[in-house]
mmCIF file of C-alpha atoms in Angstrom:
data_model
loop_
_atom_site.group_PDB
_atom_site.id
_atom_site.type_symbol
_atom_site.label_atom_id
_atom_site.label_comp_id
_atom_site.label_asym_id
_atom_site.label_seq_id
_atom_site.Cartn_x
_atom_site.Cartn_y
_atom_site.Cartn_z
ATOM 1 C CA GLN G 1 113.638 101.836 111.500
ATOM 2 C CA VAL G 2 110.683 100.162 109.891
ATOM 3 C CA GLN G 3 110.697 96.743 108.282
ATOM 4 C CA LEU G 4 108.185 95.847 105.596
ATOM 5 C CA VAL G 5 107.500 92.287 104.488
ATOM 6 C CA GLU G 6 105.285 91.512 101.522
ATOM 7 C CA SER G 7 103.471 88.258 100.910
ATOM 8 C CA GLY G 8 100.759 86.840 98.696
ATOM 9 C CA GLY G 9 102.400 86.881 95.301
ATOM 10 C CA GLY G 10 102.287 83.931 92.962
ATOM 11 C CA LEU G 11 101.476 82.544 89.542
ATOM 12 C CA VAL G 12 97.898 82.982 88.351
ATOM 13 C CA GLN G 13 95.974 83.009 85.095
ATOM 14 C CA ALA G 14 94.574 86.096 83.433
ATOM 15 C CA GLY G 15 91.266 87.030 85.026
ATOM 16 C CA ASP G 16 92.185 85.581 88.417
ATOM 17 C CA SER G 17 92.579 87.461 91.692
ATOM 18 C CA LEU G 18 95.341 87.793 94.273
ATOM 19 C CA ARG G 19 95.636 89.647 97.543
ATOM 20 C CA LEU G 20 99.006 91.003 98.566
ATOM 21 C CA SER G 21 99.803 91.823 102.162
ATOM 22 C CA CYS G 22 102.525 93.991 103.639
ATOM 23 C CA ALA G 23 103.277 93.718 107.329
ATOM 24 C CA ALA G 24 105.159 96.531 109.020
ATOM 25 C CA SER G 25 107.257 96.116 112.141
ATOM 26 C CA GLY G 26 109.655 98.231 114.133
ATOM 27 C CA ARG G 27 108.920 101.943 114.514
ATOM 28 C CA THR G 28 105.519 101.713 112.872
ATOM 29 C CA SER G 29 104.610 105.061 114.390
ATOM 30 C CA ASP G 30 106.884 106.471 111.684
ATOM 31 C CA THR G 31 104.669 105.179 108.873
ATOM 32 C CA TYR G 32 102.100 107.478 107.381
ATOM 33 C CA ALA G 33 101.025 106.977 103.782
ATOM 34 C CA MET G 34 101.736 103.522 102.431
ATOM 35 C CA GLY G 35 101.886 102.506 98.844
ATOM 36 C CA TRP G 36 102.293 99.639 96.434
ATOM 37 C CA PHE G 37 104.695 99.937 93.529
ATOM 38 C CA ARG G 38 105.622 97.455 90.854
ATOM 39 C CA GLN G 39 108.484 96.881 88.496
ATOM 40 C CA ALA G 40 108.457 94.665 85.451
ATOM 41 C CA PRO G 41 111.684 93.562 83.722
ATOM 42 C CA GLY G 42 113.123 96.381 81.648
ATOM 43 C CA ASN G 43 110.659 98.904 83.087
ATOM 44 C CA GLU G 44 110.951 101.592 85.711
ATOM 45 C CA ARG G 45 109.276 101.157 89.051
ATOM 46 C CA GLU G 46 105.772 102.606 88.966
ATOM 47 C CA LEU G 47 103.166 103.500 91.547
ATOM 48 C CA VAL G 48 100.171 101.188 91.703
ATOM 49 C CA ALA G 49 98.216 102.652 94.613
ATOM 50 C CA THR G 50 98.692 104.542 97.841
ATOM 51 C CA ILE G 51 96.637 105.099 100.973
ATOM 52 C CA SER G 52 96.746 107.610 103.781
ATOM 53 C CA HIS G 53 97.274 106.610 107.394
ATOM 54 C CA SER G 54 93.663 107.478 108.207
ATOM 55 C CA THR G 55 92.530 105.354 105.197
ATOM 56 C CA ASP G 56 90.204 108.109 104.018
ATOM 57 C CA ASN G 57 92.361 109.019 101.051
ATOM 58 C CA THR G 58 93.509 106.705 98.303
ATOM 59 C CA TYR G 59 95.070 107.079 94.888
ATOM 60 C CA TYR G 60 95.228 104.582 92.039
ATOM 61 C CA SER G 61 97.173 104.685 88.836
ATOM 62 C CA ASP G 62 94.927 104.590 85.810
ATOM 63 C CA PHE G 63 96.037 101.131 84.748
ATOM 64 C CA VAL G 64 94.568 99.524 87.905
ATOM 65 C CA LYS G 65 91.502 101.665 88.551
ATOM 66 C CA GLY G 66 88.424 99.536 88.972
ATOM 67 C CA ARG G 67 90.465 96.336 89.340
ATOM 68 C CA PHE G 68 92.722 96.837 92.373
ATOM 69 C CA THR G 69 91.818 97.996 95.875
ATOM 70 C CA ILE G 70 94.260 99.193 98.503
ATOM 71 C CA SER G 71 93.367 99.014 102.180
ATOM 72 C CA ARG G 72 95.113 99.001 105.520
ATOM 73 C CA ASP G 73 94.531 97.778 109.046
ATOM 74 C CA ASN G 74 96.490 100.037 111.366
ATOM 75 C CA ALA G 75 95.804 97.789 114.357
ATOM 76 C CA LYS G 76 97.679 95.042 112.523
ATOM 77 C CA ASN G 77 100.201 97.394 110.878
ATOM 78 C CA THR G 78 99.320 95.808 107.575
ATOM 79 C CA VAL G 79 98.426 97.160 104.153
ATOM 80 C CA TYR G 80 96.718 95.094 101.492
ATOM 81 C CA LEU G 81 96.354 95.154 97.747
ATOM 82 C CA GLN G 82 93.391 93.239 96.393
ATOM 83 C CA MET G 83 93.985 92.562 92.715
ATOM 84 C CA ASN G 84 91.088 91.403 90.580
ATOM 85 C CA SER G 85 90.785 90.744 86.855
ATOM 86 C CA LEU G 86 94.518 90.341 86.565
ATOM 87 C CA LYS G 87 96.088 90.853 83.178
ATOM 88 C CA TYR G 88 99.299 89.560 81.678
ATOM 89 C CA GLU G 89 100.708 93.096 81.827
ATOM 90 C CA ASP G 90 100.270 93.111 85.619
ATOM 91 C CA THR G 91 103.201 90.709 85.824
ATOM 92 C CA ALA G 92 105.884 92.367 87.953
ATOM 93 C CA VAL G 93 107.601 92.422 91.301
ATOM 94 C CA TYR G 94 105.313 94.274 93.682
ATOM 95 C CA TYR G 95 106.838 96.389 96.432
ATOM 96 C CA CYS G 96 105.320 97.844 99.550
ATOM 97 C CA ALA G 97 106.560 101.235 100.686
ATOM 98 C CA ALA G 98 105.974 103.551 103.629
ATOM 99 C CA ASP G 99 106.306 107.301 103.885
ATOM 100 C CA ALA G 100 107.819 108.542 107.134
ATOM 101 C CA HIS G 101 106.348 112.029 106.753
ATOM 102 C CA ASP G 102 102.856 113.182 107.609
ATOM 103 C CA ALA G 103 102.362 115.023 104.333
ATOM 104 C CA LEU G 104 99.274 116.916 103.266
ATOM 105 C CA TYR G 105 99.043 115.033 99.964
ATOM 106 C CA LEU G 106 99.532 111.384 99.150
ATOM 107 C CA PRO G 107 103.055 110.804 97.863
ATOM 108 C CA ARG G 108 103.172 109.477 94.319
ATOM 109 C CA ARG G 109 106.896 109.321 93.594
ATOM 110 C CA ASP G 110 109.012 106.475 94.853
ATOM 111 C CA SER G 111 111.580 108.985 96.123
ATOM 112 C CA GLN G 112 109.011 110.154 98.673
ATOM 113 C CA TYR G 113 108.932 106.811 100.440
ATOM 114 C CA GLU G 114 111.581 106.022 103.018
ATOM 115 C CA TYR G 115 110.920 102.363 103.730
ATOM 116 C CA TRP G 116 110.643 99.495 101.269
ATOM 117 C CA GLY G 117 109.928 95.805 101.376
ATOM 118 C CA GLN G 118 111.867 93.199 99.472
ATOM 119 C CA GLY G 119 109.124 92.640 96.922
ATOM 120 C CA THR G 120 106.878 89.770 95.937
ATOM 121 C CA GLN G 121 106.596 88.337 92.439
ATOM 122 C CA VAL G 122 103.251 88.352 90.678
ATOM 123 C CA THR G 123 103.122 86.424 87.422
ATOM 124 C CA VAL G 124 99.991 86.391 85.290
ATOM 125 C CA SER G 125 99.841 83.882 82.468
ATOM 126 C CA SER G 126 97.807 84.750 79.419
#
């Protein structure tokens, strides 16, 4: 089993920055691609960004391109999400997820991720 713990959420103003962290523990050898998802009240969970285990492949949803950066430090078993130029519509619970399969392509659906954190709230005031 793999445990994921997110941190770094909070209340900020529009235009501010936040960095989320997700620390993995347990059978971290079972984690390949890792991703950040978010879910706002009344909305479905959506992919924000994902990164391969080797870090040479990343994917961003259009609504965060140019503002958010995903990275990971495999030595620390940690993945990060740097969020700049935050907007009110970025308000959501942000979840970290890990894929237990060494797939050829980065997984983009939440059903492709086996492990999930408990989420961290990000609130952006306008």
